[in-house]
CSV table of C-alpha atoms in Angstrom, one decimal:
chain,number,residue,atom,x,y,z
P,2,MET,CA,0.0,0.1,-0.2
P,3,SER,CA,1.4,3.5,-1.3
P,4,GLU,CA,1.9,6.2,1.4
P,5,GLU,CA,-0.5,8.0,-0.5
P,6,THR,CA,-3.3,5.9,0.2
P,7,GLN,CA,-2.5,4.7,3.7
P,8,SER,CA,-2.9,8.0,5.4
P,9,PRO,CA,-3.3,7.8,9.2
P,10,ASP,CA,-6.6,8.3,8.9
P,11,THR,CA,-7.1,5.1,6.5
P,12,VAL,CA,-7.7,1.8,7.9
P,13,THR,CA,-8.2,-1.2,5.4
P,14,ALA,CA,-9.4,-4.7,4.8
P,15,ALA,CA,-9.5,-7.6,2.7
P,16,LEU,CA,-12.2,-10.2,3.1
P,17,ILE,CA,-11.5,-13.9,2.2
P,18,VAL,CA,-14.9,-15.7,1.5
P,19,ILE,CA,-14.1,-19.7,1.8
P,20,GLY,CA,-16.5,-21.9,0.4
P,21,GLU,CA,-17.5,-24.3,-2.5
P,22,GLU,CA,-20.9,-23.1,-2.3
P,23,ILE,CA,-20.6,-19.8,-2.9
P,24,LEU,CA,-18.4,-20.5,-6.1
P,25,SER,CA,-21.0,-23.3,-7.4
P,26,GLY,CA,-23.6,-20.5,-7.0
P,27,ARG,CA,-25.8,-22.6,-4.6
P,28,THR,CA,-25.6,-19.9,-1.8
P,29,ILE,CA,-25.9,-16.3,-2.1
P,30,ASP,CA,-23.0,-14.8,0.2
P,31,THR,CA,-25.0,-12.7,2.5
P,32,ASN,CA,-22.1,-12.3,4.6
P,33,THR,CA,-20.1,-10.0,2.5
P,34,PRO,CA,-22.5,-6.8,2.3
P,35,TYR,CA,-23.1,-7.2,6.3
P,36,ILE,CA,-19.3,-7.2,7.2
P,37,ALA,CA,-18.6,-4.4,4.4
P,38,ALA,CA,-21.3,-2.3,6.1
P,39,HIS,CA,-20.1,-2.9,9.5
P,40,LEU,CA,-16.6,-2.2,8.7
P,41,GLY,CA,-17.3,0.8,7.1
P,42,LYS,CA,-19.3,2.4,9.9
P,43,ALA,CA,-16.4,1.4,12.2
P,44,GLY,CA,-13.8,3.4,9.7
P,45,ILE,CA,-12.4,0.3,8.4
P,46,ALA,CA,-12.5,0.4,4.5
P,47,LEU,CA,-13.2,-2.9,3.0
P,48,ARG,CA,-10.9,-2.6,-0.4
P,49,GLU,CA,-10.7,-6.3,-1.8
P,50,ILE,CA,-12.8,-9.6,-1.6
P,51,ARG,CA,-11.7,-13.2,-2.6
P,52,VAL,CA,-14.0,-16.3,-2.8
P,53,VAL,CA,-11.7,-19.3,-2.7
P,54,ALA,CA,-12.3,-23.0,-3.0
P,55,ASP,CA,-12.0,-24.9,0.3
P,56,ILE,CA,-8.5,-26.0,-0.8
P,57,GLU,CA,-5.8,-25.6,1.9
P,58,ALA,CA,-2.9,-24.0,-0.3
P,59,GLU,CA,-5.2,-21.6,-2.1
P,60,ILE,CA,-6.4,-20.2,1.2
P,61,ALA,CA,-3.0,-20.2,2.2
P,62,ASP,CA,-1.8,-18.0,-0.8
P,63,ALA,CA,-4.6,-15.6,-0.2
P,64,VAL,CA,-4.3,-14.9,3.4
P,65,ASN,CA,-0.4,-14.1,2.7
P,66,ALA,CA,-1.3,-11.9,-0.2
P,67,LEU,CA,-3.8,-10.1,1.4
P,68,ARG,CA,-2.2,-9.7,5.1
P,69,ARG,CA,0.7,-7.7,4.0
P,70,ARG,CA,-1.2,-5.0,1.7
P,71,TYR,CA,-4.0,-4.1,4.3
P,72,SER,CA,-4.7,-3.4,8.0
P,73,TYR,CA,-6.6,-6.3,8.4
P,74,VAL,CA,-7.7,-9.6,6.8
P,75,LEU,CA,-11.2,-11.2,7.7
P,76,THR,CA,-11.7,-14.8,6.9
P,77,THR,CA,-15.3,-16.4,6.8
P,78,GLY,CA,-16.3,-20.1,6.7
P,79,GLY,CA,-14.0,-23.5,6.8
P,80,ILE,CA,-13.6,-23.7,10.8
P,81,GLY,CA,-16.2,-26.3,11.4
P,82,PRO,CA,-15.8,-29.7,12.3
P,83,THR,CA,-16.0,-31.7,8.9
P,84,HIS,CA,-13.4,-32.7,6.4
P,85,ASP,CA,-14.1,-29.7,4.2
P,86,ASP,CA,-13.0,-27.3,7.0
P,87,VAL,CA,-9.5,-26.5,6.2
P,88,THR,CA,-9.2,-22.9,7.0
P,89,THR,CA,-7.3,-23.3,10.3
P,90,ASP,CA,-4.8,-25.6,8.5
P,91,ALA,CA,-4.5,-23.1,6.0
P,92,ILE,CA,-3.6,-20.3,8.6
P,93,GLY,CA,-0.9,-23.0,10.2
P,94,LEU,CA,0.4,-23.0,6.7
P,95,ALA,CA,0.2,-19.3,5.9
P,96,PHE,CA,1.8,-18.2,9.2
P,97,ASN,CA,4.0,-21.4,9.5
P,98,VAL,CA,2.9,-22.0,12.8
P,99,PRO,CA,1.9,-25.5,14.8
P,100,VAL,CA,-2.1,-26.1,15.0
P,101,GLY,CA,-3.1,-28.0,18.1
P,102,ILE,CA,-6.1,-28.2,20.4
P,103,ASN,CA,-6.5,-24.9,22.1
P,104,ASP,CA,-7.3,-25.5,25.8
P,105,GLU,CA,-9.1,-22.0,26.0
P,106,ALA,CA,-11.2,-23.0,23.2
P,107,VAL,CA,-12.2,-26.5,24.8
P,108,GLU,CA,-13.0,-24.5,27.9
P,109,ALA,CA,-15.3,-22.1,25.9
P,110,MET,CA,-16.8,-24.9,24.3
P,111,ARG,CA,-17.5,-27.0,27.3
P,112,LEU,CA,-20.3,-23.9,27.9
P,113,GLN,CA,-22.3,-25.4,25.2
P,114,TYR,CA,-21.4,-29.5,25.4
P,115,ARG,CA,-21.3,-32.2,28.0
P,116,PRO,CA,-18.0,-33.8,28.6
P,117,GLU,CA,-19.6,-36.7,26.5
P,118,ASP,CA,-20.4,-34.7,23.7
P,119,LEU,CA,-17.1,-33.3,23.2
P,120,THR,CA,-16.1,-35.9,20.6
P,121,PRO,CA,-12.8,-35.8,18.5
P,122,THR,CA,-14.9,-34.7,15.8
P,123,ARG,CA,-16.2,-31.4,17.9
P,124,LEU,CA,-13.0,-31.0,19.2
P,125,ARG,CA,-11.5,-30.4,16.0
P,126,MET,CA,-13.1,-26.7,16.3
P,127,ALA,CA,-10.8,-26.3,19.0
P,128,ARG,CA,-7.8,-26.9,16.6
P,129,ILE,CA,-6.6,-23.2,16.9
P,130,PRO,CA,-3.0,-21.8,16.5
P,131,GLU,CA,-1.4,-19.7,19.3
P,132,ALA,CA,-3.9,-16.8,18.8
P,133,ALA,CA,-6.4,-14.1,20.6
P,134,LEU,CA,-9.8,-16.1,20.7
P,135,ILE,CA,-12.9,-14.3,19.4
P,136,HIS,CA,-15.6,-15.8,21.7
P,137,ASN,CA,-19.2,-16.4,20.6
P,138,ALA,CA,-22.2,-17.2,22.7
P,139,VAL,CA,-24.1,-18.7,19.9
P,140,SER,CA,-22.3,-21.8,19.0
P,141,ARG,CA,-19.2,-21.4,21.4
P,142,ALA,CA,-16.7,-22.7,19.3
P,143,PRO,CA,-14.4,-19.6,18.9
P,144,GLY,CA,-12.9,-17.9,15.8
P,145,TYR,CA,-9.4,-16.0,16.4
P,146,MET,CA,-7.3,-13.4,15.6
P,147,ILE,CA,-3.7,-13.9,14.6
P,148,GLU,CA,-1.6,-11.0,14.0
P,149,ASN,CA,-3.6,-9.1,11.7
P,150,VAL,CA,-6.0,-12.0,10.4
P,151,ILE,CA,-9.5,-12.5,12.0
P,152,VAL,CA,-10.6,-16.0,11.3
P,153,MET,CA,-14.4,-16.3,11.8
P,154,ALA,CA,-17.3,-18.8,11.0
P,155,GLY,CA,-19.5,-18.9,7.9
P,156,ILE,CA,-22.8,-19.5,9.6
P,157,PRO,CA,-24.3,-15.8,9.4
P,158,ALA,CA,-25.5,-15.9,13.0
P,159,VAL,CA,-22.3,-17.0,14.1
P,160,MET,CA,-20.3,-14.5,12.3
P,161,GLN,CA,-22.1,-11.4,13.3
P,162,VAL,CA,-21.6,-12.2,16.9
P,163,MET,CA,-17.9,-12.8,16.2
P,164,LEU,CA,-17.6,-9.4,14.2
P,165,ASP,CA,-19.5,-7.5,17.2
P,166,GLU,CA,-16.8,-9.4,19.6
P,167,VAL,CA,-13.8,-8.5,17.6
P,168,LEU,CA,-14.6,-4.9,16.1
P,169,PRO,CA,-13.7,-3.1,19.3
P,170,ARG,CA,-10.0,-4.5,19.4
P,171,LEU,CA,-9.2,-3.3,16.0
P,172,ALA,CA,-7.8,0.3,14.9
P,173,LYS,CA,-10.3,2.3,13.5
P,174,GLY,CA,-9.9,5.2,10.9
P,175,ARG,CA,-12.5,8.0,10.3
P,176,PRO,CA,-15.9,6.5,8.8
P,177,LEU,CA,-16.4,7.2,5.3
P,178,ARG,CA,-19.9,8.9,4.9
P,179,ALA,CA,-22.0,8.3,1.7
P,180,ARG,CA,-24.7,10.4,0.3
P,181,ALA,CA,-26.5,8.8,-2.5
P,182,VAL,CA,-28.8,10.5,-5.2
P,183,ARG,CA,-31.1,8.6,-7.7
P,184,VAL,CA,-31.1,10.6,-10.9
P,185,ASN,CA,-33.7,9.6,-13.3
P,186,ALA,CA,-31.3,10.1,-16.3
P,187,PRO,CA,-29.0,7.3,-18.2
P,188,GLU,CA,-25.4,7.5,-17.1
P,189,SER,CA,-24.1,8.6,-20.5
P,190,GLU,CA,-25.9,12.1,-20.0
P,191,VAL,CA,-24.7,12.4,-16.2
P,192,ALA,CA,-21.2,11.2,-17.1
P,193,THR,CA,-19.6,14.8,-18.0
P,194,PRO,CA,-20.8,17.1,-15.4
P,195,LEU,CA,-20.0,14.2,-12.9
P,196,ALA,CA,-16.5,14.0,-14.4
P,197,ALA,CA,-16.4,17.8,-13.8
P,198,LEU,CA,-17.5,17.7,-10.3
P,199,GLN,CA,-15.3,14.7,-9.6
P,200,ALA,CA,-12.2,17.0,-10.8
P,201,ALA,CA,-13.5,19.7,-8.6
P,202,TYR,CA,-13.9,17.5,-5.3
P,203,ALA,CA,-11.0,15.4,-5.6
P,204,ASP,CA,-10.9,14.2,-2.3
P,205,VAL,CA,-14.5,13.3,-2.4
P,206,GLN,CA,-14.9,9.7,-4.0
P,207,MET,CA,-17.9,9.8,-6.4
P,208,GLY,CA,-19.4,6.5,-8.1
P,209,SER,CA,-22.0,6.1,-10.7
P,210,TYR,CA,-24.1,3.0,-10.6
P,211,PRO,CA,-26.3,2.6,-13.5
P,212,PHE,CA,-29.8,0.7,-13.3
P,213,VAL,CA,-32.8,-0.2,-15.2
P,214,GLU,CA,-36.2,-0.1,-14.2
P,215,GLN,CA,-39.4,-0.6,-16.2
P,216,ARG,CA,-37.1,-0.1,-19.2
P,217,ARG,CA,-35.7,3.0,-18.2
P,218,TYR,CA,-32.2,3.8,-17.7
P,219,GLY,CA,-31.2,5.5,-14.5
P,220,THR,CA,-28.3,6.3,-12.4
P,221,TYR,CA,-27.4,6.0,-8.6
P,222,LEU,CA,-24.6,8.7,-7.8
P,223,VAL,CA,-22.9,8.1,-4.7
P,224,LEU,CA,-20.6,10.6,-3.0
P,225,ARG,CA,-18.1,9.3,-0.2
P,226,SER,CA,-15.7,11.2,2.1
P,227,VAL,CA,-14.6,10.8,5.6
P,228,ASP,CA,-15.3,15.0,5.9
P,229,ASP,CA,-18.8,15.4,6.3
P,230,GLU,CA,-18.3,19.3,5.3
P,231,ARG,CA,-16.5,18.4,2.2
P,232,LEU,CA,-19.4,15.9,1.7
P,233,GLY,CA,-22.0,18.6,2.0
P,234,GLU,CA,-20.5,20.9,-0.3
P,235,ALA,CA,-20.1,18.2,-3.1
P,236,LEU,CA,-23.6,17.2,-2.6
P,237,GLU,CA,-24.9,20.9,-2.6
P,238,ALA,CA,-22.8,21.3,-6.0
P,239,LEU,CA,-24.4,17.9,-7.4
P,240,TRP,CA,-28.1,19.4,-6.7
P,241,GLY,CA,-27.0,22.4,-8.6
P,242,ILE,CA,-25.9,20.2,-11.6
P,243,ILE,CA,-29.0,18.2,-11.4
P,244,SER,CA,-31.2,21.4,-11.4
P,245,GLU,CA,-29.1,23.2,-14.3
P,246,HIS,CA,-29.8,19.7,-16.6
P,247,GLY,CA,-33.1,19.6,-15.6
P,248,PHE,CA,-32.9,16.1,-14.4
P,249,THR,CA,-35.3,14.7,-12.1
P,250,ALA,CA,-33.8,13.1,-9.1
P,251,SER,CA,-34.2,12.1,-5.3
P,252,GLN,CA,-32.2,11.6,-2.1
P,253,VAL,CA,-31.5,8.0,-1.1
P,254,ASP,CA,-31.2,7.3,2.5
P,255,GLU,CA,-27.7,5.9,3.2
P,256,SER,CA,-26.9,4.4,6.7
Q,23,MET,CA,-2.6,-25.3,-11.9
Q,24,SER,CA,-1.5,-28.6,-11.6
Q,25,GLU,CA,-1.8,-31.3,-14.2
Q,26,GLU,CA,-3.8,-33.5,-11.6
Q,27,THR,CA,-6.6,-31.1,-11.3
Q,28,GLN,CA,-6.5,-29.7,-14.8
Q,29,SER,CA,-7.7,-32.9,-16.8
Q,30,PRO,CA,-8.9,-32.4,-20.2
Q,31,ASP,CA,-12.4,-32.7,-18.8
Q,32,THR,CA,-12.0,-29.5,-16.8
Q,33,VAL,CA,-12.7,-26.2,-17.9
Q,34,THR,CA,-12.1,-23.7,-15.1
Q,35,ALA,CA,-12.8,-19.8,-14.6
Q,36,ALA,CA,-12.6,-17.1,-12.4
Q,37,LEU,CA,-14.5,-13.9,-12.0
Q,38,ILE,CA,-13.6,-10.4,-11.3
Q,39,VAL,CA,-16.4,-8.1,-10.0
Q,40,ILE,CA,-15.2,-4.6,-10.5
Q,41,GLY,CA,-17.2,-2.5,-8.2
Q,42,GLU,CA,-16.8,0.2,-5.3
Q,43,GLU,CA,-21.0,-0.6,-4.6
Q,44,ILE,CA,-19.9,-4.2,-3.5
Q,45,LEU,CA,-17.2,-3.4,-1.6
Q,46,SER,CA,-19.3,-0.7,0.2
Q,47,GLY,CA,-22.1,-3.3,1.0
Q,48,ARG,CA,-24.5,-0.9,-0.8
Q,49,THR,CA,-25.1,-3.5,-3.6
Q,50,ILE,CA,-25.8,-7.1,-3.2
Q,51,ASP,CA,-24.0,-8.8,-6.0
Q,52,THR,CA,-26.5,-10.9,-7.7
Q,53,ASN,CA,-24.2,-11.4,-11.1
Q,54,THR,CA,-22.2,-13.8,-9.2
Q,55,PRO,CA,-24.3,-16.6,-8.4
Q,56,TYR,CA,-26.2,-16.2,-11.6
Q,57,ILE,CA,-22.5,-16.3,-13.3
Q,58,ALA,CA,-21.7,-19.5,-11.3
Q,59,ALA,CA,-24.7,-21.6,-12.1
Q,60,HIS,CA,-24.6,-20.7,-15.5
Q,61,LEU,CA,-20.9,-21.5,-16.3
Q,62,GLY,CA,-21.6,-24.9,-14.1
Q,63,LYS,CA,-24.3,-26.0,-16.2
Q,64,ALA,CA,-21.9,-25.3,-19.0
Q,65,GLY,CA,-19.5,-27.6,-17.5
Q,66,ILE,CA,-17.1,-24.4,-16.7
Q,67,ALA,CA,-15.9,-24.6,-13.1
Q,68,LEU,CA,-15.6,-21.3,-11.3
Q,69,ARG,CA,-13.0,-21.6,-9.0
Q,70,GLU,CA,-12.2,-18.2,-7.6
Q,71,ILE,CA,-13.7,-14.8,-7.4
Q,72,ARG,CA,-12.2,-11.3,-6.8
Q,73,VAL,CA,-14.0,-8.5,-5.7
Q,74,VAL,CA,-11.9,-5.0,-6.6
Q,75,ALA,CA,-12.3,-1.5,-6.6
Q,76,ASP,CA,-12.5,0.9,-9.7
Q,77,ILE,CA,-8.7,1.4,-9.9
Q,78,GLU,CA,-6.9,0.5,-13.0
Q,79,ALA,CA,-3.8,-0.9,-11.6
Q,80,GLU,CA,-5.8,-3.4,-9.4
Q,81,ILE,CA,-8.2,-4.5,-11.8
Q,82,ALA,CA,-5.0,-5.1,-14.2
Q,83,ASP,CA,-3.2,-7.0,-11.6
Q,84,ALA,CA,-6.1,-9.1,-10.8
Q,85,VAL,CA,-6.8,-9.8,-14.9
Q,86,ASN,CA,-3.2,-11.0,-14.9
Q,87,ALA,CA,-2.8,-13.0,-11.9
Q,88,LEU,CA,-6.2,-14.8,-12.9
Q,89,ARG,CA,-5.7,-15.1,-16.8
Q,90,ARG,CA,-2.6,-17.5,-16.5
Q,91,ARG,CA,-4.3,-19.8,-13.8
Q,92,TYR,CA,-7.7,-20.2,-15.1
Q,93,SER,CA,-9.4,-21.3,-18.5
Q,94,TYR,CA,-11.3,-18.3,-18.7
Q,95,VAL,CA,-11.4,-14.9,-17.0
Q,96,LEU,CA,-14.6,-13.1,-16.9
Q,97,THR,CA,-15.2,-9.5,-15.5
Q,98,THR,CA,-18.3,-7.8,-14.4
Q,99,GLY,CA,-18.4,-3.7,-14.1
Q,100,GLY,CA,-16.6,-0.7,-15.1
Q,101,ILE,CA,-17.5,-0.5,-19.1
Q,102,GLY,CA,-19.9,2.3,-18.8
Q,103,PRO,CA,-19.4,5.9,-19.8
Q,104,THR,CA,-18.4,7.4,-16.4
Q,105,HIS,CA,-15.3,8.6,-15.1
Q,106,ASP,CA,-15.1,5.9,-12.3
Q,107,ASP,CA,-15.2,3.1,-15.7
Q,108,VAL,CA,-11.8,1.9,-16.1
Q,109,THR,CA,-12.2,-1.7,-16.6
Q,110,THR,CA,-11.1,-1.3,-20.5
Q,111,ASP,CA,-8.1,0.9,-19.6
Q,112,ALA,CA,-7.2,-1.9,-17.1
Q,113,ILE,CA,-7.4,-4.4,-19.7
Q,114,GLY,CA,-5.2,-2.4,-22.3
Q,115,LEU,CA,-2.5,-2.2,-19.3
Q,116,ALA,CA,-3.0,-5.8,-18.3
Q,117,PHE,CA,-2.4,-6.9,-22.0
Q,118,ASN,CA,-0.3,-3.7,-23.0
Q,119,VAL,CA,-2.2,-3.1,-25.9
Q,120,PRO,CA,-3.6,0.3,-27.2
Q,121,VAL,CA,-7.4,1.2,-26.5
Q,122,GLY,CA,-9.1,3.2,-29.2
Q,123,ILE,CA,-12.7,3.9,-30.8
Q,124,ASN,CA,-13.8,0.5,-32.0
Q,125,ASP,CA,-15.7,1.1,-35.2
Q,126,GLU,CA,-17.5,-2.2,-35.1
Q,127,ALA,CA,-19.0,-1.1,-31.4
Q,128,VAL,CA,-19.9,2.1,-32.8
Q,129,GLU,CA,-21.7,0.6,-35.7
Q,130,ALA,CA,-23.8,-1.8,-32.9
Q,131,MET,CA,-24.3,1.7,-30.6
Q,132,ARG,CA,-25.9,3.1,-33.8
Q,133,LEU,CA,-28.9,0.3,-33.7
Q,134,GLN,CA,-29.7,2.0,-30.2
Q,135,TYR,CA,-28.7,5.8,-30.4
Q,136,ARG,CA,-29.7,8.6,-33.3
Q,137,PRO,CA,-26.3,10.0,-34.8
Q,138,GLU,CA,-26.8,13.3,-32.6
Q,139,ASP,CA,-27.0,11.0,-29.4
Q,140,LEU,CA,-23.8,9.7,-29.9
Q,141,THR,CA,-22.0,12.2,-28.0
Q,142,PRO,CA,-18.5,11.7,-27.0
Q,143,THR,CA,-19.3,10.6,-23.4
Q,144,ARG,CA,-21.3,7.5,-25.0
Q,145,LEU,CA,-18.7,6.8,-27.4
Q,146,ARG,CA,-16.4,6.1,-24.3
Q,147,MET,CA,-18.2,3.0,-24.2
Q,148,ALA,CA,-17.0,2.1,-27.7
Q,149,ARG,CA,-13.3,2.0,-26.5
Q,150,ILE,CA,-12.2,-1.3,-27.0
Q,151,PRO,CA,-8.9,-3.0,-27.7
Q,152,GLU,CA,-8.6,-5.2,-30.7
Q,153,ALA,CA,-11.2,-8.2,-29.3
Q,154,ALA,CA,-14.0,-10.2,-30.3
Q,155,LEU,CA,-17.1,-8.2,-29.4
Q,156,ILE,CA,-20.0,-9.5,-27.2
Q,157,HIS,CA,-23.1,-8.0,-28.7
Q,158,ASN,CA,-26.1,-7.1,-26.5
Q,159,ALA,CA,-29.6,-6.3,-27.6
Q,160,VAL,CA,-30.5,-4.6,-24.5
Q,161,SER,CA,-28.0,-1.7,-24.4
Q,162,ARG,CA,-26.1,-2.0,-27.6
Q,163,ALA,CA,-22.8,-1.3,-26.0
Q,164,PRO,CA,-20.7,-4.4,-26.5
Q,165,GLY,CA,-18.6,-6.4,-24.1
Q,166,TYR,CA,-15.6,-8.2,-25.6
Q,167,MET,CA,-13.3,-11.1,-25.4
Q,168,ILE,CA,-9.7,-10.6,-25.7
Q,169,GLU,CA,-7.6,-14.2,-25.6
Q,170,ASN,CA,-8.9,-15.8,-22.5
Q,171,VAL,CA,-10.6,-12.8,-20.8
Q,172,ILE,CA,-14.4,-11.9,-21.1
Q,173,VAL,CA,-15.3,-8.5,-20.6
Q,174,MET,CA,-18.9,-7.8,-19.3
Q,175,ALA,CA,-21.1,-5.1,-18.4
Q,176,GLY,CA,-22.1,-5.1,-14.6
Q,177,ILE,CA,-26.2,-4.0,-15.1
Q,178,PRO,CA,-27.8,-7.6,-14.5
Q,179,ALA,CA,-29.9,-7.7,-17.6
Q,180,VAL,CA,-27.0,-6.6,-19.9
Q,181,MET,CA,-24.5,-9.0,-18.2
Q,182,GLN,CA,-27.0,-12.0,-18.6
Q,183,VAL,CA,-27.5,-11.2,-22.5
Q,184,MET,CA,-23.7,-11.1,-22.8
Q,185,LEU,CA,-23.0,-14.3,-21.2
Q,186,ASP,CA,-25.7,-15.9,-23.1
Q,187,GLU,CA,-23.9,-14.6,-26.4
Q,188,VAL,CA,-20.7,-15.7,-25.3
Q,189,LEU,CA,-21.1,-19.0,-23.8
Q,190,PRO,CA,-21.5,-20.8,-27.1
Q,191,ARG,CA,-17.8,-19.8,-28.1
Q,192,LEU,CA,-16.2,-21.1,-24.9
Q,193,ALA,CA,-15.0,-24.5,-24.5
Q,194,LYS,CA,-16.7,-26.6,-22.2
Q,195,GLY,CA,-16.0,-29.3,-19.7
Q,196,ARG,CA,-18.3,-32.3,-18.7
Q,197,PRO,CA,-20.8,-30.4,-16.2
Q,198,LEU,CA,-20.4,-31.1,-12.8
Q,199,ARG,CA,-23.6,-32.7,-11.2
Q,200,ALA,CA,-24.8,-32.2,-7.9
Q,201,ARG,CA,-27.1,-33.9,-5.3
Q,202,ALA,CA,-28.0,-32.2,-2.2
Q,203,VAL,CA,-29.5,-34.0,1.0
Q,204,ARG,CA,-30.7,-31.8,4.3
Q,205,VAL,CA,-29.7,-33.5,7.2
Q,206,ASN,CA,-31.5,-32.4,10.7
Q,207,ALA,CA,-28.3,-33.0,12.6
Q,208,PRO,CA,-25.4,-30.7,13.5
Q,209,GLU,CA,-22.4,-30.8,11.1
Q,210,SER,CA,-20.5,-32.5,14.2
Q,211,GLU,CA,-22.7,-35.7,14.2
Q,212,VAL,CA,-22.2,-36.0,10.6
Q,213,ALA,CA,-18.3,-35.4,10.2
Q,214,THR,CA,-17.0,-38.5,11.0
Q,215,PRO,CA,-19.4,-40.8,8.7
Q,216,LEU,CA,-19.1,-38.1,6.0
Q,217,ALA,CA,-15.3,-38.1,5.9
Q,218,ALA,CA,-15.5,-42.0,5.6
Q,219,LEU,CA,-17.5,-41.7,2.7
Q,220,GLN,CA,-15.2,-39.0,1.1
Q,221,ALA,CA,-12.4,-41.4,1.7
Q,222,ALA,CA,-14.2,-44.1,-0.3
Q,223,TYR,CA,-15.6,-41.9,-3.2
Q,224,ALA,CA,-12.5,-39.8,-3.6
Q,225,ASP,CA,-13.8,-38.5,-7.1
Q,226,VAL,CA,-16.8,-37.4,-5.9
Q,227,GLN,CA,-16.6,-34.0,-3.8
Q,228,MET,CA,-18.4,-33.7,-0.9
Q,229,GLY,CA,-19.5,-30.6,0.9
Q,230,SER,CA,-21.1,-29.8,4.1
Q,231,TYR,CA,-22.9,-26.6,4.8
Q,232,PRO,CA,-24.4,-26.3,8.4
Q,233,PHE,CA,-27.2,-24.0,9.0
Q,234,VAL,CA,-29.5,-22.7,11.8
Q,235,GLU,CA,-33.1,-22.7,11.7
Q,236,GLN,CA,-35.4,-22.1,14.5
Q,237,ARG,CA,-32.2,-22.5,16.9
Q,238,ARG,CA,-31.6,-25.8,15.8
Q,239,TYR,CA,-28.4,-27.0,13.7
Q,240,GLY,CA,-28.7,-28.8,10.8
Q,241,THR,CA,-26.4,-29.7,7.8
Q,242,TYR,CA,-26.8,-29.3,3.8
Q,243,LEU,CA,-24.5,-32.3,2.2
Q,244,VAL,CA,-23.7,-31.4,-1.4
Q,245,LEU,CA,-22.3,-34.5,-3.6
Q,246,ARG,CA,-20.7,-33.2,-7.1
Q,247,SER,CA,-19.4,-35.2,-9.9
Q,248,VAL,CA,-19.2,-35.0,-13.9
Q,249,ASP,CA,-19.9,-38.7,-13.6
Q,250,ASP,CA,-23.6,-39.6,-13.0
Q,251,GLU,CA,-23.0,-42.9,-12.0
Q,252,ARG,CA,-20.6,-42.5,-9.2
Q,253,LEU,CA,-22.6,-39.5,-8.0
Q,254,GLY,CA,-25.8,-41.9,-7.7
Q,255,GLU,CA,-23.5,-44.4,-5.9
Q,256,ALA,CA,-22.4,-42.2,-3.3
Q,257,LEU,CA,-25.7,-40.7,-2.8
Q,258,GLU,CA,-26.9,-44.3,-2.2
Q,259,ALA,CA,-24.2,-44.9,0.5
Q,260,LEU,CA,-24.9,-41.6,1.8
Q,261,TRP,CA,-28.7,-42.5,2.5
Q,262,GLY,CA,-27.3,-45.8,3.7
Q,263,ILE,CA,-25.3,-43.5,6.4
Q,264,ILE,CA,-28.4,-41.5,7.2
Q,265,SER,CA,-30.5,-44.5,8.1
Q,266,GLU,CA,-27.7,-46.2,9.9
Q,267,HIS,CA,-27.6,-43.2,12.4
Q,268,GLY,CA,-31.2,-42.5,12.8
Q,269,PHE,CA,-30.8,-39.1,11.2
Q,270,THR,CA,-33.8,-37.4,9.5
Q,271,ALA,CA,-33.3,-36.0,6.3
Q,272,SER,CA,-34.7,-35.1,2.9
Q,273,GLN,CA,-33.4,-34.5,-0.7
Q,274,VAL,CA,-33.2,-31.0,-2.0
Q,275,ASP,CA,-34.0,-30.0,-5.6
Q,276,GLU,CA,-30.6,-29.1,-7.4
Q,277,SER,CA,-30.4,-27.6,-10.7
């Protein structure tokens, strides 16, 4: 990451989604928008997502490529008890550290399971390298954070409590605020004035997202900045452009 | 890709999703499951997905990393007329080829636009390197295929007709068939017999996907193979295991 983009204000993250079920199209990945939105609110900018198969070497390669580029790397999936859960072995490979039964993880699991139910299969979920555990009150089998890599479950209900648990431990940047306007005009009519606006407000990120509704093209314009004042000025200038060109438009609620 | 996984039967693909709107969590990416399912039916296995921001160098890096590893690389997004549409410049950078106005693309756009509406802004969509065009009857601005890289629009309605148009040109493998069974037992109870089944049917890929419903844990087991006969045998063996362990279960329709 260049110094230009990594200001002290900027904390970045990448997400690795582990799972054949997303690659096969069977499952729609709802974790990603959830994580993106929650990181964004905390001032951590999600910059890249990779979806990889349940293959140890591929997960390890992705972890190693991304943990050096971004402030944090989060992973979802592949920490359950079955043969296709290989994320923890991939983490061991990526960091070149041993993976054994973690006693603290076993203690956490005792809150959920009777001693006779802590079978060798279930104890696979306590195989964790030396790392800070991320407890979860839903399934009890913990996630963990090793250096800047955060390993979470794939089940949405479990992932969500793990993210809540780990977020307070992370460095935060200034949250990127967004303002969105829906313009009833195709991108090609909006493009030229928008480019001029972007040139005038280089510090406000401007995105243009076309849509089709009832066979008519429209454009969502999204302005993003860590600086509320600049965002307000750019938004006012955008409304000026909309009025000048006679577009119809409406503001869209952004969280 | 090792020779072991890249048999003549196997045609692979990676997908690059270009767009800040996915990374910010604003937009749920519905293109990915659509593309995954359609490639799968055509016998092309989607092996990796990357979501990257609208940054030329990052898109180019992803294209170059993936086009050497997989039979095909597909991209969605970033080929519209606005300043944040930088996919084509990224392709030019990745392949080190010039990008200019493509006359055939202009011809295609004349089917949609009157001459006076073919503004310089709209003509940005005809900036395409030397490549085989992928026509689309929805918006007319074409996608394209350069070597093994397929560049498509991000708007779902446009992407879908581009995918329909390009699929017949691609090499096909044997389609991976899937059979899924919903088991009303947590993964940790299914894991040991499933691992034994996987060992007995090494050529059938077996995935295990936990879910929570009304506070109870269950598991979807998905078997995948290009060989219908082996798939049928493995499925029969799985039902034997389910019966032996007294699990309740039901077959799930797979396309």
